[in-house]
Amino acid sequence: MAEAKRLDKFLSECFELSRSIIGKEVRAKHVSVNGEVQRDPAFKVYVGDHVALGDVEVEVYDKLYFMVNKPAGCVCANDDPNYPIVFSYIEEFGIHGCHCVGRLDLDTTGLILITNDGQWSHRIASPKHHCGKVYEVTLAEPVTQQQIAQLEKGILLNGEKKETAPAVVTVRDPLHIELNIFEGKYHQVKRMIAAVGNEVTALNRISIGALKLDPALEQGEYRPLTEEEIALFS
């Protein structure tokens, strides 16, 4: 049987309202489930049920999975007082209950995954699963063979006790490389490049594990993942 959801929790996630406000709406007979008025905020709803708050009806969903082509200037957070958040680009009910799988810096662009499935995201983010992430890196100075060798050996970053896992470097031209890393340390790519004596001027993530950023997505656009893409991390 599908997992049950509390009526007030489900509507809170859908409409980004507090559960106390939703509770008042339910008790005021403003909420119906499958066409019948429901006055109990703890009433259980299931995937496929139709719930209406006033004149707006939504179908109870299960798990949500999206890829976003993150633009620069937004943050991977559910709320921020200073910058737009990546969730503001997604026009879907239930996004309030989701989280980012890994994060990208304010000025870093590219692939972000968003879901409400905690077990799925853990399989991606946990270091023990060694899920590689590939970045397109634009450099301030031409990359050298010595720098490539250092990156592929592993680097002891400032403030860390253990060297980074060996990266995989693909050179596109002297100022552009692809860097595949298998960890998620704070500002890791920028710190690795700085540690070998160079500087990142632009950074774009193009894949997570076997999942590649859809080239049809412009920055700021998103789409749901396909069942095959979801299964890559199942």
Tab-separated table of C-alpha atoms in Angstrom:
chain	number	residue	atom	x	y	z
A	1	MET	CA	0.000	0.000	0.000
A	2	ALA	CA	1.209	3.506	-0.816
A	3	GLU	CA	2.508	5.615	2.039
A	4	ALA	CA	-0.152	7.787	3.667
A	5	LYS	CA	0.320	11.534	4.070
A	6	ARG	CA	-1.293	13.796	6.625
A	7	LEU	CA	-3.723	16.159	4.952
A	8	ASP	CA	-2.299	19.275	6.602
A	9	LYS	CA	1.307	18.306	5.834
A	10	PHE	CA	0.519	17.587	2.200
A	11	LEU	CA	-1.302	20.911	1.705
A	12	SER	CA	1.457	22.773	3.561
A	13	GLU	CA	4.016	21.393	1.088
A	14	CYS	CA	1.807	22.179	-1.896
A	15	PHE	CA	0.910	25.747	-1.066
A	16	GLU	CA	3.906	26.789	1.076
A	17	LEU	CA	1.625	27.676	3.973
A	18	SER	CA	2.138	26.779	7.623
A	19	ARG	CA	0.355	23.754	8.962
A	20	SER	CA	-1.469	25.966	11.470
A	21	ILE	CA	-2.949	28.045	8.633
A	22	ILE	CA	-3.868	24.871	6.742
A	23	GLY	CA	-5.480	23.508	9.899
A	24	LYS	CA	-7.718	26.572	10.142
A	25	GLU	CA	-8.737	26.169	6.504
A	26	VAL	CA	-9.565	22.501	7.065
A	27	ARG	CA	-11.648	23.184	10.170
A	28	ALA	CA	-13.452	25.986	8.318
A	29	LYS	CA	-14.646	23.434	5.741
A	30	HIS	CA	-12.528	24.937	2.949
A	31	VAL	CA	-10.804	21.627	2.136
A	32	SER	CA	-12.193	18.547	0.400
A	33	VAL	CA	-10.740	15.130	-0.405
A	34	ASN	CA	-12.108	13.334	-3.470
A	35	GLY	CA	-15.084	15.682	-3.476
A	36	GLU	CA	-15.992	15.316	0.196
A	37	VAL	CA	-15.381	18.085	2.751
A	38	GLN	CA	-12.774	17.018	5.305
A	39	ARG	CA	-12.493	18.722	8.712
A	40	ASP	CA	-9.662	16.664	10.248
A	41	PRO	CA	-6.149	18.045	9.576
A	42	ALA	CA	-4.687	14.610	10.426
A	43	PHE	CA	-6.838	12.819	7.848
A	44	LYS	CA	-4.736	10.459	5.725
A	45	VAL	CA	-4.506	10.960	1.972
A	46	TYR	CA	-2.848	8.683	-0.581
A	47	VAL	CA	-1.202	8.990	-3.985
A	48	GLY	CA	-3.932	9.589	-6.548
A	49	ASP	CA	-6.360	11.282	-4.152
A	50	HIS	CA	-7.689	14.662	-5.266
A	51	VAL	CA	-7.479	17.389	-2.639
A	52	ALA	CA	-8.979	20.851	-3.044
A	53	LEU	CA	-8.180	23.971	-1.034
A	54	GLY	CA	-10.872	26.426	-1.972
A	55	ASP	CA	-11.102	26.384	-5.770
A	56	VAL	CA	-7.619	24.912	-6.332
A	57	GLU	CA	-7.441	21.132	-6.739
A	58	VAL	CA	-4.237	19.104	-6.669
A	59	GLU	CA	-3.564	15.395	-6.965
A	60	VAL	CA	-1.602	13.756	-4.176
A	61	TYR	CA	1.879	13.026	-5.523
A	62	ASP	CA	4.490	10.548	-4.373
A	63	LYS	CA	8.178	11.237	-4.932
A	64	LEU	CA	9.394	14.194	-6.987
A	65	TYR	CA	12.620	14.313	-9.010
A	66	PHE	CA	13.840	17.254	-11.124
A	67	MET	CA	16.990	18.386	-12.870
A	68	VAL	CA	17.707	22.102	-13.054
A	69	ASN	CA	20.241	24.000	-15.123
A	70	LYS	CA	21.260	26.404	-12.378
A	71	PRO	CA	22.197	29.924	-13.460
A	72	ALA	CA	24.768	32.046	-11.670
A	73	GLY	CA	23.482	34.371	-8.974
A	74	CYS	CA	21.096	31.984	-7.210
A	75	VAL	CA	21.717	29.782	-4.196
A	76	CYS	CA	20.950	26.124	-3.501
A	77	ALA	CA	18.858	26.728	-0.403
A	78	ASN	CA	15.207	26.584	0.567
A	79	ASP	CA	15.304	30.193	1.729
A	80	ASP	CA	17.787	33.064	1.579
A	81	PRO	CA	17.379	36.718	2.558
A	82	ASN	CA	19.924	38.048	0.069
A	83	TYR	CA	19.764	36.007	-3.124
A	84	PRO	CA	17.146	34.223	-5.260
A	85	ILE	CA	16.906	30.498	-4.587
A	86	VAL	CA	17.081	27.728	-7.173
A	87	PHE	CA	13.575	26.574	-6.163
A	88	SER	CA	12.132	29.814	-7.524
A	89	TYR	CA	12.690	28.456	-11.049
A	90	ILE	CA	10.434	25.424	-10.461
A	91	GLU	CA	6.705	25.875	-10.873
A	92	GLU	CA	5.425	22.648	-9.343
A	93	PHE	CA	3.196	21.827	-6.383
A	94	GLY	CA	5.192	20.130	-3.639
A	95	ILE	CA	8.527	21.795	-4.339
A	96	HIS	CA	8.386	23.340	-0.858
A	97	GLY	CA	8.975	19.846	0.550
A	98	CYS	CA	12.040	19.182	-1.631
A	99	HIS	CA	15.764	19.703	-1.175
A	100	CYS	CA	18.845	20.056	-3.368
A	101	VAL	CA	21.053	17.009	-3.860
A	102	GLY	CA	24.430	18.565	-3.260
A	103	ARG	CA	24.981	22.278	-3.776
A	104	LEU	CA	26.629	24.643	-6.200
A	105	ASP	CA	28.227	27.956	-5.278
A	106	LEU	CA	26.510	31.246	-6.009
A	107	ASP	CA	28.537	31.813	-9.195
A	108	THR	CA	28.667	28.157	-10.313
A	109	THR	CA	26.242	27.000	-12.999
A	110	GLY	CA	24.941	23.680	-14.233
A	111	LEU	CA	23.302	20.487	-13.066
A	112	ILE	CA	21.370	20.457	-9.799
A	113	LEU	CA	19.053	17.639	-8.738
A	114	ILE	CA	16.016	18.374	-6.583
A	115	THR	CA	13.864	15.782	-4.816
A	116	ASN	CA	11.782	14.953	-1.768
A	117	ASP	CA	13.230	11.426	-1.635
A	118	GLY	CA	15.815	11.446	1.141
A	119	GLN	CA	17.079	7.897	0.588
A	120	TRP	CA	17.605	8.540	-3.117
A	121	SER	CA	19.545	11.745	-2.518
A	122	HIS	CA	21.661	10.062	0.173
A	123	ARG	CA	22.816	7.460	-2.348
A	124	ILE	CA	24.081	10.286	-4.547
A	125	ALA	CA	25.624	12.519	-1.899
A	126	SER	CA	27.198	9.928	0.414
A	127	PRO	CA	30.982	9.703	-0.120
A	128	LYS	CA	30.908	5.907	0.288
A	129	HIS	CA	29.038	5.589	-3.014
A	130	HIS	CA	31.831	7.422	-4.893
A	131	CYS	CA	29.425	9.202	-7.213
A	132	GLY	CA	31.539	11.261	-9.610
A	133	LYS	CA	30.647	14.816	-10.560
A	134	VAL	CA	32.048	16.352	-13.736
A	135	TYR	CA	32.707	20.076	-14.014
A	136	GLU	CA	33.667	22.223	-16.970
A	137	VAL	CA	36.429	24.435	-15.600
A	138	THR	CA	37.630	27.651	-17.217
A	139	LEU	CA	41.103	28.584	-16.005
A	140	ALA	CA	42.900	31.906	-15.636
A	141	GLU	CA	46.188	30.418	-16.908
A	142	PRO	CA	46.919	27.535	-19.295
A	143	VAL	CA	46.924	24.202	-17.471
A	144	THR	CA	50.293	22.474	-17.183
A	145	GLN	CA	51.183	18.796	-17.147
A	146	GLN	CA	52.418	19.213	-13.581
A	147	GLN	CA	49.061	20.625	-12.497
A	148	ILE	CA	47.214	17.768	-14.194
A	149	ALA	CA	49.434	15.225	-12.430
A	150	GLN	CA	48.794	16.865	-9.061
A	151	LEU	CA	45.024	16.893	-9.574
A	152	GLU	CA	45.013	13.246	-10.632
A	153	LYS	CA	47.156	12.200	-7.670
A	154	GLY	CA	45.123	13.957	-4.978
A	155	ILE	CA	45.785	17.185	-3.118
A	156	LEU	CA	45.957	18.056	0.563
A	157	LEU	CA	43.789	21.149	0.744
A	158	ASN	CA	44.356	23.857	3.317
A	159	GLY	CA	42.547	22.983	6.536
A	160	GLU	CA	41.997	19.329	5.581
A	161	LYS	CA	43.601	16.283	7.207
A	162	LYS	CA	43.353	13.969	4.216
A	163	GLU	CA	44.180	14.370	0.551
A	164	THR	CA	41.350	14.612	-1.945
A	165	ALA	CA	40.525	11.492	-3.882
A	166	PRO	CA	42.322	11.372	-7.241
A	167	ALA	CA	40.445	13.377	-9.866
A	168	VAL	CA	40.116	12.608	-13.560
A	169	VAL	CA	41.221	15.444	-15.838
A	170	THR	CA	40.210	15.835	-19.479
A	171	VAL	CA	41.867	18.724	-21.302
A	172	ARG	CA	39.676	20.453	-23.891
A	173	ASP	CA	42.189	23.206	-24.575
A	174	PRO	CA	44.844	24.901	-22.404
A	175	LEU	CA	42.262	27.132	-20.640
A	176	HIS	CA	39.412	24.608	-20.424
A	177	ILE	CA	39.396	21.268	-18.653
A	178	GLU	CA	36.783	18.810	-17.419
A	179	LEU	CA	37.372	17.736	-13.831
A	180	ASN	CA	35.686	14.618	-12.448
A	181	ILE	CA	35.761	14.538	-8.629
A	182	PHE	CA	34.326	11.974	-6.229
A	183	GLU	CA	33.779	14.053	-3.108
A	184	GLY	CA	31.894	17.179	-2.139
A	185	LYS	CA	34.195	19.270	0.014
A	186	TYR	CA	33.476	22.964	0.473
A	187	HIS	CA	34.439	24.893	-2.706
A	188	GLN	CA	36.412	21.787	-3.664
A	189	VAL	CA	37.090	22.450	-7.341
A	190	LYS	CA	38.143	26.060	-6.762
A	191	ARG	CA	40.376	25.043	-3.857
A	192	MET	CA	41.986	22.220	-5.834
A	193	ILE	CA	42.760	24.496	-8.762
A	194	ALA	CA	44.133	27.181	-6.425
A	195	ALA	CA	46.299	24.586	-4.660
A	196	VAL	CA	48.085	23.723	-7.919
A	197	GLY	CA	48.759	27.388	-8.692
A	198	ASN	CA	45.932	28.286	-11.034
A	199	GLU	CA	42.525	29.961	-10.694
A	200	VAL	CA	38.961	29.135	-11.722
A	201	THR	CA	37.252	31.886	-13.699
A	202	ALA	CA	34.073	29.928	-14.552
A	203	LEU	CA	32.634	26.646	-13.325
A	204	ASN	CA	29.781	24.581	-14.766
A	205	ARG	CA	28.637	21.113	-13.604
A	206	ILE	CA	27.628	18.866	-16.495
A	207	SER	CA	27.023	15.466	-14.882
A	208	ILE	CA	26.411	13.599	-11.642
A	209	GLY	CA	27.265	9.933	-11.881
A	210	ALA	CA	25.868	8.646	-15.171
A	211	LEU	CA	23.258	11.418	-15.329
A	212	LYS	CA	24.162	14.231	-17.714
A	213	LEU	CA	22.662	17.709	-17.839
A	214	ASP	CA	20.052	17.830	-20.594
A	215	PRO	CA	21.556	20.054	-23.348
A	216	ALA	CA	18.037	21.241	-24.218
A	217	LEU	CA	17.733	23.016	-20.858
A	218	GLU	CA	18.729	26.662	-20.889
A	219	GLN	CA	20.010	28.188	-17.656
A	220	GLY	CA	17.082	28.650	-15.291
A	221	GLU	CA	15.063	25.844	-16.915
A	222	TYR	CA	14.149	22.469	-15.411
A	223	ARG	CA	12.360	19.232	-16.183
A	224	PRO	CA	11.256	16.102	-14.285
A	225	LEU	CA	13.619	13.153	-14.416
A	226	THR	CA	12.596	10.126	-16.442
A	227	GLU	CA	12.115	6.757	-14.763
A	228	GLU	CA	15.368	5.580	-16.351
A	229	GLU	CA	17.264	8.566	-14.930
A	230	ILE	CA	15.809	8.051	-11.457
A	231	ALA	CA	16.834	4.390	-11.603
A	232	LEU	CA	20.482	5.359	-12.145
A	233	PHE	CA	20.701	6.012	-8.389
A	234	SER	CA	18.249	3.386	-7.140
